[in-house]
Coordinates of C-alpha atoms in Angstrom, one line a residue:
Chain O
X1 CA 0.1 0.1 0.1
X2 CA 1.0 3.3 -0.8
X3 CA 4.3 2.2 -2.5
X4 CA 5.7 5.7 -3.4
X5 CA 6.9 6.1 0.0
X6 CA 9.7 4.9 1.9
X7 CA 8.7 6.0 5.6
X8 CA 9.7 3.8 8.6
X9 CA 7.2 1.6 9.8
X10 CA 4.1 2.8 11.2
X11 CA 3.5 5.6 8.9
X12 CA 0.5 5.0 7.2
X13 CA -1.6 6.7 5.1
X14 CA -4.2 8.4 7.3
X15 CA -5.3 11.7 5.7
X16 CA -7.6 14.2 7.6
X17 CA -10.8 15.7 5.4
X18 CA -8.6 18.4 4.7
X19 CA -5.8 16.5 3.3
X20 CA -8.0 14.7 0.8
X21 CA -9.5 17.8 -0.1
X22 CA -6.8 20.2 -0.3
X23 CA -4.0 17.7 -1.8
X24 CA -5.4 15.3 -3.5
X25 CA -9.1 16.1 -4.6
X26 CA -7.9 19.6 -5.8
X27 CA -5.0 18.7 -7.7
X28 CA -6.7 15.7 -9.4
X29 CA -9.5 18.6 -10.2
X30 CA -6.6 20.9 -11.7
X31 CA -5.0 18.3 -13.2
X32 CA -1.8 18.8 -11.4
X33 CA 0.4 15.8 -10.0
X34 CA -0.2 14.4 -6.7
X35 CA 2.4 13.8 -4.6
X36 CA 2.9 11.0 -3.9
X37 CA 0.5 10.0 -6.4
X38 CA -1.0 7.1 -4.8
X39 CA -4.7 7.2 -5.5
X40 CA -5.9 5.5 -8.4
X41 CA -8.5 6.7 -10.6
X42 CA -11.7 4.1 -11.2
X43 CA -13.9 3.4 -14.1
X44 CA -17.2 5.6 -13.5
X45 CA -19.1 2.1 -13.1
X46 CA -19.1 1.5 -9.3
X47 CA -17.5 -1.3 -8.2
X48 CA -19.2 -3.6 -5.0
X49 CA -17.0 -2.4 -2.2
X50 CA -15.5 -5.9 -1.8
X51 CA -14.2 -5.5 -5.2
X52 CA -12.1 -2.6 -4.2
X53 CA -9.0 -4.7 -3.5
X54 CA -6.1 -4.5 -5.4
X55 CA -8.1 -1.7 -7.1
X56 CA -8.3 0.8 -5.2
X57 CA -5.1 2.5 -2.9
X58 CA -6.0 0.3 0.6
X59 CA -4.6 1.9 3.8
X60 CA -5.5 -0.1 6.7
X61 CA -9.3 -1.4 6.3
X62 CA -10.3 1.8 4.1
X63 CA -10.0 2.2 0.1
X64 CA -9.4 5.4 -1.3
X65 CA -10.0 6.0 -5.0
X66 CA -11.0 8.5 -7.3
X67 CA -14.1 8.5 -9.9
X68 CA -16.0 10.4 -11.8
X69 CA -19.9 11.0 -10.0
X70 CA -22.5 9.2 -12.2
X71 CA -26.2 9.6 -12.1
X72 CA -26.8 6.3 -10.1
X73 CA -24.7 5.3 -7.5
X74 CA -25.4 1.3 -8.7
X75 CA -23.1 -1.4 -8.2
X76 CA -23.9 -5.2 -9.6
X77 CA -25.0 -6.0 -6.8
X78 CA -26.5 -2.7 -4.8
X79 CA -26.2 0.6 -4.6
X80 CA -24.9 3.2 -2.4
X81 CA -27.6 5.1 -0.4
X82 CA -26.8 8.6 1.2
X83 CA -27.2 8.6 5.1
X84 CA -26.7 11.7 7.6
X85 CA -26.4 15.2 6.7
X86 CA -23.6 16.5 4.4
X87 CA -20.1 17.9 6.5
X88 CA -18.4 20.7 5.3
X89 CA -14.6 20.4 4.7
X90 CA -12.8 23.5 5.9
X91 CA -9.1 24.5 5.5
X92 CA -7.7 27.8 6.9
X93 CA -11.3 28.9 8.0
X94 CA -12.3 28.4 4.3
X95 CA -15.0 26.3 2.9
X96 CA -13.4 24.0 0.6
X97 CA -15.0 20.7 0.0
X98 CA -18.2 19.0 1.1
X99 CA -18.2 15.2 2.5
X100 CA -21.4 13.4 2.0
X101 CA -21.5 9.6 4.0
X102 CA -23.3 6.8 1.6
X103 CA -24.1 3.3 3.1
X104 CA -24.3 0.1 0.6
X105 CA -27.3 -2.1 0.4
X106 CA -27.4 -5.0 -1.5
X107 CA -30.4 -5.7 -3.8
X108 CA -32.6 -3.1 -5.7
X109 CA -33.1 0.4 -4.7
X110 CA -35.5 0.7 -1.9
X111 CA -35.8 -2.8 -0.9
X112 CA -32.3 -3.5 -0.5
X113 CA -30.4 -4.9 2.3
X114 CA -28.3 -2.7 4.3
X115 CA -24.8 -3.7 4.9
X116 CA -21.9 -2.5 7.2
X117 CA -20.0 -0.7 3.8
X118 CA -19.4 2.8 4.6
X119 CA -18.6 5.3 1.8
X120 CA -17.1 9.0 2.3
X121 CA -17.5 10.7 -1.1
X122 CA -15.8 14.2 -1.1
X123 CA -16.6 16.7 -3.3
X124 CA -14.7 19.8 -4.2
X125 CA -16.1 23.5 -3.7
X126 CA -14.3 25.4 -6.1
X127 CA -13.9 28.8 -4.9
X128 CA -10.5 29.5 -6.2
X129 CA -9.8 26.3 -8.2
X130 CA -9.3 26.8 -11.9
X131 CA -11.7 23.8 -12.7
X132 CA -9.7 21.7 -15.3
X133 CA -12.7 19.3 -15.8
X134 CA -15.2 19.0 -18.7
X135 CA -17.8 21.0 -17.0
X136 CA -21.0 19.0 -17.3
X137 CA -20.5 19.5 -13.7
X138 CA -23.6 19.7 -11.1
X139 CA -26.4 17.7 -12.9
X140 CA -25.8 14.6 -11.6
X141 CA -25.7 16.0 -7.9
X142 CA -28.6 18.5 -8.3
X143 CA -31.0 16.0 -7.2
X144 CA -29.5 16.2 -3.5
X145 CA -29.5 19.8 -3.1
X146 CA -32.4 19.5 -0.9
X147 CA -30.4 18.3 2.0
X148 CA -27.9 20.6 1.8
X149 CA -27.7 23.1 4.1
X150 CA -26.3 26.1 2.6
X151 CA -26.8 25.4 -1.3
X152 CA -23.3 24.5 -1.8
X153 CA -24.2 22.6 -5.1
X154 CA -23.9 25.6 -7.3
X155 CA -20.6 26.2 -6.3
X156 CA -19.3 22.6 -6.9
X157 CA -16.4 21.9 -8.7
X158 CA -16.8 19.3 -11.8
X159 CA -17.8 15.9 -11.2
X160 CA -14.2 14.5 -9.8
X161 CA -15.0 13.0 -6.6
X162 CA -12.9 11.4 -3.9
X163 CA -14.3 8.0 -2.2
X164 CA -12.9 6.6 1.1
X165 CA -15.0 3.1 1.3
X166 CA -14.8 0.9 4.8
X167 CA -16.4 -1.7 6.5
X168 CA -17.9 0.1 9.4
X169 CA -17.7 -2.3 12.7
X170 CA -19.0 -1.6 16.2
X171 CA -21.0 1.2 14.8
X172 CA -18.3 3.9 14.9
X173 CA -17.3 5.7 12.0
X174 CA -13.6 5.0 11.3
X175 CA -11.6 2.3 12.8
X176 CA -8.1 2.9 11.0
X177 CA -6.6 -0.4 11.6
X178 CA -9.5 -1.9 13.5
X179 CA -7.6 -0.9 16.5
X180 CA -6.0 2.0 17.4
X181 CA -7.5 5.5 19.0
X182 CA -10.8 4.0 19.1
X183 CA -12.2 1.8 22.0
X184 CA -13.9 -1.5 21.0
X185 CA -17.7 -1.7 22.1
X186 CA -16.5 -4.3 24.6
X187 CA -13.5 -1.5 26.0
X188 CA -16.8 1.0 26.3
X189 CA -18.7 -2.1 28.0
X190 CA -15.6 -2.5 30.6
X191 CA -15.6 0.8 31.1
X192 CA -19.2 1.6 32.1
X193 CA -19.1 -1.6 34.2
X194 CA -15.7 -0.2 36.0
X195 CA -18.4 2.2 37.4
X196 CA -20.3 -0.4 39.2
X197 CA -17.2 -1.8 40.7
X198 CA -16.6 1.2 42.1
X199 CA -20.1 1.1 43.8
X200 CA -19.8 -2.6 45.0
X201 CA -16.3 -2.9 45.8
X202 CA -15.4 0.1 47.9
X203 CA -12.4 -1.4 49.5
X204 CA -11.0 -2.5 45.9
Chain J
X1 CA 10.5 16.9 17.2
X2 CA 11.0 17.2 13.5
X3 CA 10.9 14.9 11.1
X4 CA 13.2 14.2 8.2
X5 CA 13.6 11.5 6.2
X6 CA 16.5 10.8 3.9
X7 CA 16.5 14.9 3.6
X8 CA 13.0 15.1 3.3
X9 CA 11.9 17.5 5.7
X10 CA 8.2 16.1 6.3
X11 CA 6.1 13.4 5.8
X12 CA 4.4 13.4 2.4
X13 CA 0.6 14.9 2.8
X14 CA -1.9 12.2 4.1
X15 CA 0.4 10.1 6.1
X16 CA 0.4 9.8 10.0
X17 CA 2.6 7.8 12.7
X18 CA -0.3 5.2 13.1
X19 CA 1.6 2.2 13.4
X20 CA -0.3 -1.3 13.8
X21 CA 0.1 -3.2 16.9
X22 CA 2.2 -5.4 15.2
X23 CA 4.5 -2.8 14.0
X24 CA 4.5 -1.4 17.8
X25 CA 5.1 -4.5 19.0
X26 CA 7.5 -6.8 16.5
X27 CA 9.3 -3.4 15.3
X28 CA 9.5 -0.6 17.9
X29 CA 9.1 -2.3 21.2
X30 CA 11.3 -5.5 20.1
X31 CA 13.6 -2.9 18.8
X32 CA 13.7 -1.0 22.2
X33 CA 14.0 -4.0 24.2
X34 CA 17.1 -5.1 22.5
X35 CA 18.4 -1.8 22.6
X36 CA 19.2 -1.8 18.8
X37 CA 18.9 1.6 17.0
X38 CA 15.6 3.0 15.6
X39 CA 15.7 4.5 12.2
X40 CA 13.7 7.3 13.4
X41 CA 13.2 8.5 16.9
X42 CA 9.6 8.8 16.9
X43 CA 8.8 7.4 19.7
X44 CA 10.1 8.6 22.9
X45 CA 11.0 7.5 26.5
X46 CA 9.3 8.9 29.2
X47 CA 8.8 8.3 33.0
X48 CA 5.1 7.5 33.4
X49 CA 5.0 8.7 37.2
X50 CA 6.1 12.2 36.5
X51 CA 4.1 12.7 32.9
X52 CA 0.2 13.7 33.3
X53 CA -2.0 12.9 30.3
X54 CA -2.8 16.2 29.3
X55 CA 1.3 16.9 29.3
X56 CA 1.5 13.8 26.9
X57 CA 0.4 15.6 23.7
X58 CA 2.9 18.5 24.1
X59 CA 5.9 15.8 24.9
X60 CA 5.6 12.9 22.4
X61 CA 4.5 15.3 19.4
X62 CA 5.3 13.8 16.0
X63 CA 5.6 16.6 13.6
X64 CA 3.5 19.3 13.4
X65 CA 0.3 18.1 12.0
X66 CA -3.2 17.3 14.1
X67 CA -2.3 14.1 16.2
X68 CA -5.2 12.1 18.1
X69 CA -2.6 9.8 19.8
X70 CA 0.6 9.6 21.0
X71 CA 3.3 7.3 21.9
X72 CA 6.0 6.7 24.2
X73 CA 7.8 3.6 25.8
X74 CA 8.0 3.2 29.3
X75 CA 9.9 1.3 31.7
X76 CA 8.0 -0.5 34.0
X77 CA 10.3 -0.7 37.1
X78 CA 8.3 1.6 39.7
X79 CA 6.3 -1.3 42.0
X80 CA 4.8 -0.6 45.3
X81 CA 6.9 -2.2 48.2
X82 CA 4.8 -4.8 49.0
X83 CA 3.2 -6.7 46.1
X84 CA 4.0 -6.7 42.3
X85 CA 1.9 -4.3 40.8
X86 CA 2.8 -1.4 38.9
X87 CA 2.7 1.7 40.1
X88 CA 1.1 4.0 37.3
X89 CA 0.4 7.0 39.9
X90 CA 1.3 10.4 38.8
X91 CA 0.8 13.5 40.8
X92 CA -2.5 14.6 39.6
X93 CA -4.0 10.9 39.2
X94 CA -3.2 7.4 38.4
X95 CA -3.9 5.0 35.6
X96 CA -5.9 2.4 36.2
X97 CA -6.5 -0.9 34.4
X98 CA -9.9 -1.3 32.8
X99 CA -11.2 -4.8 31.2
X100 CA -8.7 -7.8 30.7
X101 CA -5.7 -7.9 28.8
X102 CA -5.7 -8.7 25.0
X103 CA -3.4 -10.9 23.4
X104 CA -2.1 -9.2 20.1
X105 CA -1.8 -11.5 17.1
X106 CA 0.2 -11.0 13.8
X107 CA -0.6 -13.6 11.3
X108 CA 1.1 -16.8 12.6
X109 CA 1.1 -16.3 16.6
X110 CA 0.9 -14.2 19.6
X111 CA 3.4 -11.7 19.7
X112 CA 2.2 -9.7 23.1
X113 CA -0.6 -8.5 25.0
X114 CA -2.3 -5.1 25.4
X115 CA -3.7 -3.8 28.7
X116 CA -6.0 -0.9 28.8
X117 CA -6.0 2.0 31.3
X118 CA -7.8 4.5 32.2
X119 CA -7.1 7.9 33.7
X120 CA -8.6 8.9 37.0
X121 CA -7.7 11.9 38.4
X122 CA -7.4 11.8 42.4
X123 CA -6.3 9.3 44.5
X124 CA -7.9 5.6 44.7
X125 CA -10.4 4.6 45.4
X126 CA -11.8 8.2 45.2
X127 CA -10.5 9.2 41.6
X128 CA -12.6 10.3 39.0
X129 CA -12.8 9.3 35.5
X130 CA -11.7 10.8 32.7
X131 CA -11.5 10.4 28.8
X132 CA -7.5 9.5 28.6
X133 CA -7.4 6.0 27.5
X134 CA -3.7 4.2 27.4
X135 CA -3.3 1.0 25.7
X136 CA -0.1 -0.5 27.3
X137 CA 2.1 -3.1 25.2
X138 CA 4.2 -5.8 26.2
X139 CA 6.0 -8.3 24.5
X140 CA 5.4 -12.0 25.1
X141 CA 8.4 -13.9 27.1
X142 CA 10.6 -14.8 24.1
X143 CA 10.7 -18.6 25.9
X144 CA 7.2 -19.4 25.0
X145 CA 8.0 -18.9 21.4
X146 CA 9.3 -22.5 21.9
X147 CA 7.1 -23.9 24.6
X148 CA 3.9 -22.6 23.9
X149 CA 2.4 -25.9 24.0
X150 CA 2.2 -26.2 27.6
X151 CA -0.9 -24.2 29.2
X152 CA 1.8 -23.6 32.3
X153 CA 4.0 -22.0 30.1
X154 CA 1.5 -20.1 28.3
X155 CA 0.3 -18.6 31.9
X156 CA 3.8 -18.1 32.9
X157 CA 4.5 -15.8 30.0
X158 CA 0.8 -14.4 29.8
X159 CA 1.4 -13.7 34.1
X160 CA 5.0 -13.8 34.9
X161 CA 7.5 -11.6 34.5
X162 CA 5.4 -9.0 32.7
X163 CA 5.6 -6.3 35.3
X164 CA 9.2 -5.5 34.5
X165 CA 10.9 -4.2 31.6
X166 CA 9.9 -1.6 28.6
X167 CA 6.6 -0.9 27.2
X168 CA 5.0 0.7 24.5
X169 CA 2.3 2.9 24.9
X170 CA -0.3 4.6 23.2
X171 CA -2.3 7.6 24.6
X172 CA -5.9 9.0 23.0
X173 CA -8.7 10.5 24.2
X174 CA -11.6 8.8 24.4
X175 CA -14.3 10.0 21.9
X176 CA -17.7 10.6 21.7
X177 CA -18.3 9.9 18.3
X178 CA -21.4 8.2 18.2
X179 CA -23.2 10.9 16.3
X180 CA -20.9 10.2 13.1
X181 CA -22.4 6.8 12.0
X182 CA -25.8 7.9 10.9
X183 CA -26.2 11.5 12.5
X184 CA -30.0 11.4 12.0
X185 CA -30.6 11.2 8.6
X186 CA -33.5 11.2 6.5
X187 CA -33.4 7.2 6.8
X188 CA -34.7 7.0 10.1
X189 CA -31.4 6.8 11.3
X190 CA -31.4 8.6 14.4
X191 CA -28.2 9.5 16.1
X192 CA -28.8 8.1 19.5
X193 CA -29.6 4.7 18.0
X194 CA -25.8 4.4 17.5
X195 CA -25.2 3.3 21.1
X196 CA -27.6 0.3 20.8
X197 CA -26.5 -0.4 17.3
X198 CA -23.1 -0.4 18.8
X199 CA -24.2 -2.8 21.6
X200 CA -25.9 -5.2 19.0
X201 CA -22.7 -5.3 17.1
X202 CA -20.9 -6.6 20.1
X203 CA -23.4 -9.1 20.9
X204 CA -23.3 -10.5 17.1
X205 CA -19.4 -10.8 17.5
X206 CA -19.1 -9.3 13.9
X207 CA -15.6 -7.6 14.9
X208 CA -12.2 -9.0 15.1
X209 CA -13.4 -12.6 16.4
X210 CA -14.3 -11.1 20.3
X211 CA -16.5 -13.1 21.9
X212 CA -18.2 -10.2 23.8
X213 CA -20.9 -12.2 25.6
X214 CA -17.9 -14.3 26.9
X215 CA -16.1 -11.5 28.0
X216 CA -19.0 -9.4 29.4
X217 CA -19.5 -12.5 31.3
X218 CA -16.3 -13.2 32.4
X219 CA -15.5 -9.2 33.2
X220 CA -18.8 -9.1 35.4
X221 CA -18.0 -12.7 37.1
X222 CA -15.0 -10.6 38.1
X223 CA -16.4 -8.8 41.3
X224 CA -18.2 -12.0 42.3
X225 CA -14.9 -13.9 42.2
X226 CA -13.6 -11.4 44.5
X227 CA -16.7 -11.6 46.6
X228 CA -16.2 -15.5 46.7
X229 CA -12.3 -15.0 47.9
X230 CA -13.7 -13.0 51.1
X231 CA -16.5 -15.5 52.0
X232 CA -14.9 -19.2 51.2
X233 CA -11.7 -20.3 52.2
X234 CA -9.1 -21.3 49.6
X235 CA -10.5 -24.4 47.5
X236 CA -8.9 -27.5 49.0
X237 CA -9.9 -31.1 48.4
X238 CA -11.5 -30.9 51.6
X239 CA -13.3 -27.3 51.5
X240 CA -15.5 -28.8 48.8
X241 CA -18.6 -28.4 51.1
X242 CA -18.0 -24.4 51.0
X243 CA -17.3 -24.7 47.4
X244 CA -20.4 -26.4 45.9
X245 CA -22.6 -23.6 46.9
X246 CA -20.7 -21.0 45.4
X247 CA -19.8 -23.0 42.5
X248 CA -23.2 -23.8 41.2
X249 CA -24.0 -20.1 41.4
X250 CA -21.9 -20.0 38.5
X251 CA -23.1 -23.4 36.8
X252 CA -25.5 -21.2 34.7
X253 CA -23.0 -18.7 32.8
X254 CA -20.5 -21.4 32.2
X255 CA -23.3 -23.7 30.6
X256 CA -24.3 -20.4 28.6
X257 CA -20.9 -19.7 27.2
X258 CA -19.7 -23.4 26.4
X259 CA -23.0 -24.1 25.0
X260 CA -22.7 -21.2 22.9
X261 CA -19.4 -22.5 21.0
X262 CA -20.8 -25.7 21.0
X263 CA -17.7 -26.8 22.3
X264 CA -17.8 -28.9 25.4
X265 CA -21.1 -29.9 26.4
X266 CA -21.9 -30.8 30.1
X267 CA -24.5 -33.9 30.6
X268 CA -27.7 -33.4 32.4
X269 CA -27.3 -33.2 36.0
X270 CA -29.4 -36.2 36.3
X271 CA -27.4 -38.3 34.0
X272 CA -23.6 -39.1 35.0
X273 CA -23.7 -42.1 33.0
X274 CA -23.7 -40.5 29.9
X275 CA -20.6 -39.4 30.6
X276 CA -18.1 -42.5 29.4
X277 CA -17.7 -41.4 25.9
X278 CA -15.0 -38.3 26.4
X279 CA -12.3 -40.0 28.0
X280 CA -11.4 -41.3 24.8
X281 CA -9.2 -37.9 24.1
X282 CA -7.1 -38.4 27.0
X283 CA -4.6 -40.5 25.4
X284 CA -3.7 -37.5 22.9
X285 CA -3.7 -35.1 26.0
X286 CA -1.9 -37.1 28.8
X287 CA 2.0 -36.3 27.9
X288 CA 1.1 -32.5 28.1
X289 CA 0.5 -32.5 32.0
X290 CA 3.1 -31.8 33.8
X291 CA 4.4 -32.4 37.5
X292 CA 2.7 -29.4 38.9
X293 CA -0.4 -30.2 37.1
X294 CA -0.5 -33.4 38.6
X295 CA -0.4 -32.1 42.0
X296 CA -2.9 -29.7 40.9
X297 CA -5.3 -32.3 40.1
X298 CA -4.9 -34.7 42.9
X299 CA -5.1 -31.9 45.5
X300 CA -8.1 -30.1 44.0
X301 CA -10.7 -32.5 42.9
X302 CA -14.5 -32.3 42.7
X303 CA -15.8 -29.4 43.3
X304 CA -13.1 -27.5 44.8
X305 CA -11.7 -27.8 40.8
X306 CA -14.8 -26.7 39.8
X307 CA -14.2 -23.8 41.5
X308 CA -11.3 -23.1 39.9
X309 CA -12.3 -23.6 36.9
X310 CA -15.0 -21.1 37.2
X311 CA -12.8 -18.6 39.1
X312 CA -10.4 -19.0 36.2
X313 CA -13.2 -18.0 33.8
X314 CA -14.7 -15.4 35.6
X315 CA -11.6 -14.0 36.9
X316 CA -11.2 -10.4 35.4
X317 CA -7.7 -9.3 34.7
X318 CA -4.4 -10.1 35.9
X319 CA -3.3 -6.6 37.3
X320 CA -6.1 -6.8 39.6
X321 CA -5.4 -10.1 41.4
X322 CA -2.3 -11.1 43.1
X323 CA -3.1 -14.4 42.4
X324 CA -0.1 -16.9 42.2
X325 CA -2.4 -19.9 40.7
X326 CA -1.2 -19.9 36.7
X327 CA -4.3 -21.5 36.0
X328 CA -6.3 -18.4 37.0
X329 CA -4.3 -15.9 35.2
X330 CA -4.1 -17.9 32.1
X331 CA -7.3 -17.5 31.5
X332 CA -7.2 -13.7 32.8
X333 CA -4.6 -12.8 30.2
X334 CA -5.9 -14.2 27.1
X335 CA -9.0 -13.3 24.8
X336 CA -11.9 -15.6 24.7
X337 CA -10.6 -18.1 22.4
X338 CA -7.3 -18.5 24.7
X339 CA -9.8 -19.2 27.9
X340 CA -11.6 -21.7 25.5
X341 CA -8.8 -23.5 24.6
X342 CA -8.4 -23.0 28.4
X343 CA -11.3 -25.1 29.0
X344 CA -10.8 -27.5 26.5
X345 CA -7.5 -28.5 28.0
X346 CA -8.6 -28.1 31.5
X347 CA -11.5 -30.8 30.6
X348 CA -9.6 -33.2 29.0
X349 CA -6.8 -32.9 31.6
X350 CA -9.5 -33.7 34.3
X351 CA -10.9 -36.3 31.7
X352 CA -7.3 -37.6 31.5
X353 CA -6.7 -37.9 35.2
X354 CA -9.7 -40.4 35.3
X355 CA -11.0 -41.4 38.6
X356 CA -12.0 -38.6 40.7
X357 CA -10.9 -36.3 38.6
X358 CA -13.5 -37.2 36.1
X359 CA -15.1 -34.2 34.9
X360 CA -18.6 -35.7 35.5
X361 CA -17.9 -36.3 38.8
X362 CA -18.8 -32.8 39.2
X363 CA -22.2 -33.4 37.9
X364 CA -22.6 -36.3 40.6
X365 CA -22.0 -34.4 43.0
X366 CA -24.6 -31.9 42.7
X367 CA -26.4 -34.6 44.1
X368 CA -24.9 -35.2 48.1
X369 CA -21.2 -35.8 47.2
X370 CA -20.2 -40.2 46.7
X371 CA -17.5 -41.2 48.7
X372 CA -15.4 -41.6 45.8
X373 CA -15.3 -37.6 45.0
X374 CA -14.1 -36.6 48.4
X375 CA -11.2 -38.9 49.2

């Protein structure tokens, strides 16, 4: 993974939202080279999330890739459905991007079975970027304008998006290696049980 | 501290020092223990007793980017004058172990253990729990790489000799992150459901092979076990009378756990005669029995042994109990699978012992104990 670097053990691709938008997506849109150039571009047809291995950049248990935003977010086995509210990505106090969260369901739209596969889809807000793309921009995403709080869509850059796909575990958003700065559900239970410990065993 | 790799002044965008547990143990800690040079001085040595968690961020900063977790080496040689427990107190509070230690595996075998600790402000037992969490990693005793076959050796590695030497720690602040998963969107994903979803995940056992129910049972039983230590004498062959009442309280959980795994079926209490067949496995496991374990078998039979078995299952974590019984500590140190393996080993060993050590004599003695069971 991320073969472009020769960092010592322990350094991994673990980008912030801001880095993804500013260092990767913006450069991609601007046709500038990315350093390091590690995130591949996948064809518009969407893969099933479990088919990304070997195709997208794998970092821990997450997969990164660029793709064009298409009309429908469907794959051969299912579809991505937006969940939650869009988040704004800021850099230096300015809004530079938008982060949408989608959930993969297996089956036909509206009657699919939900999975644990999550996608974060990063969109560029082209305040200061020279749009290098082909300009058939916002039509595909206009159907989702309604849940955008502040109508960013009119400023949305061309249709390149940067995607991060991962299988959610434990109901939490991100577990990078499945370990680390998140407590497992179990740890949380233990932690709360400690309180009872204190009560029942004051002499401990 | 600045990062410089091959003359380049910084880490490429998007890259962070966020080592896997295997990297922490097999690269950084192993090198530290062997006093080898580490290419990049990213993990510092700190004296845990002199460093408050909120000072760790500054002390253990890597580069200039935002950081959510911090790493340091700590040498565990500070002990209380009495006992073997590590002193993890600072000026403002103390680190208290929570849950139980988790075994860390690479793709091949066990490489170390992880202890989870929470920082409490103040002094025990009146500390105030904070959001600061520490994962303390220690390497397995190298001796076990060759001798891992025996339960005794594994138990020794799990608990013996762990209180000295270098550990590598990851410190982070507990996040209250439940809003992010479903965030109250239009699909009826109320944010408040996340906790329930999390609990559901825990019970479905979907992640990383943890058997959540087993661990929770084990953890909850910890206080029961401590209680038991207060009210009943140490289990011996002659103390089976006292042991019976306490043990019977635990029959339900242990039964449930084992049945859930389809692993070892206890026969119904009324039908001890059905118990003949499992003894077949004895021949293959007999050579594993060491002298010590023979002693154990012959001195602790019946309900006393069942007590040990149950107690070891219920034993919470090795840091809390200064129990010198290796069998108990083995279960405390391992993860769910390890303790199941322990059960199977203990069960087959019991069976291998034959006679009074027959596991099924436990079932018989639920009724008034037959003479042979107390001999």
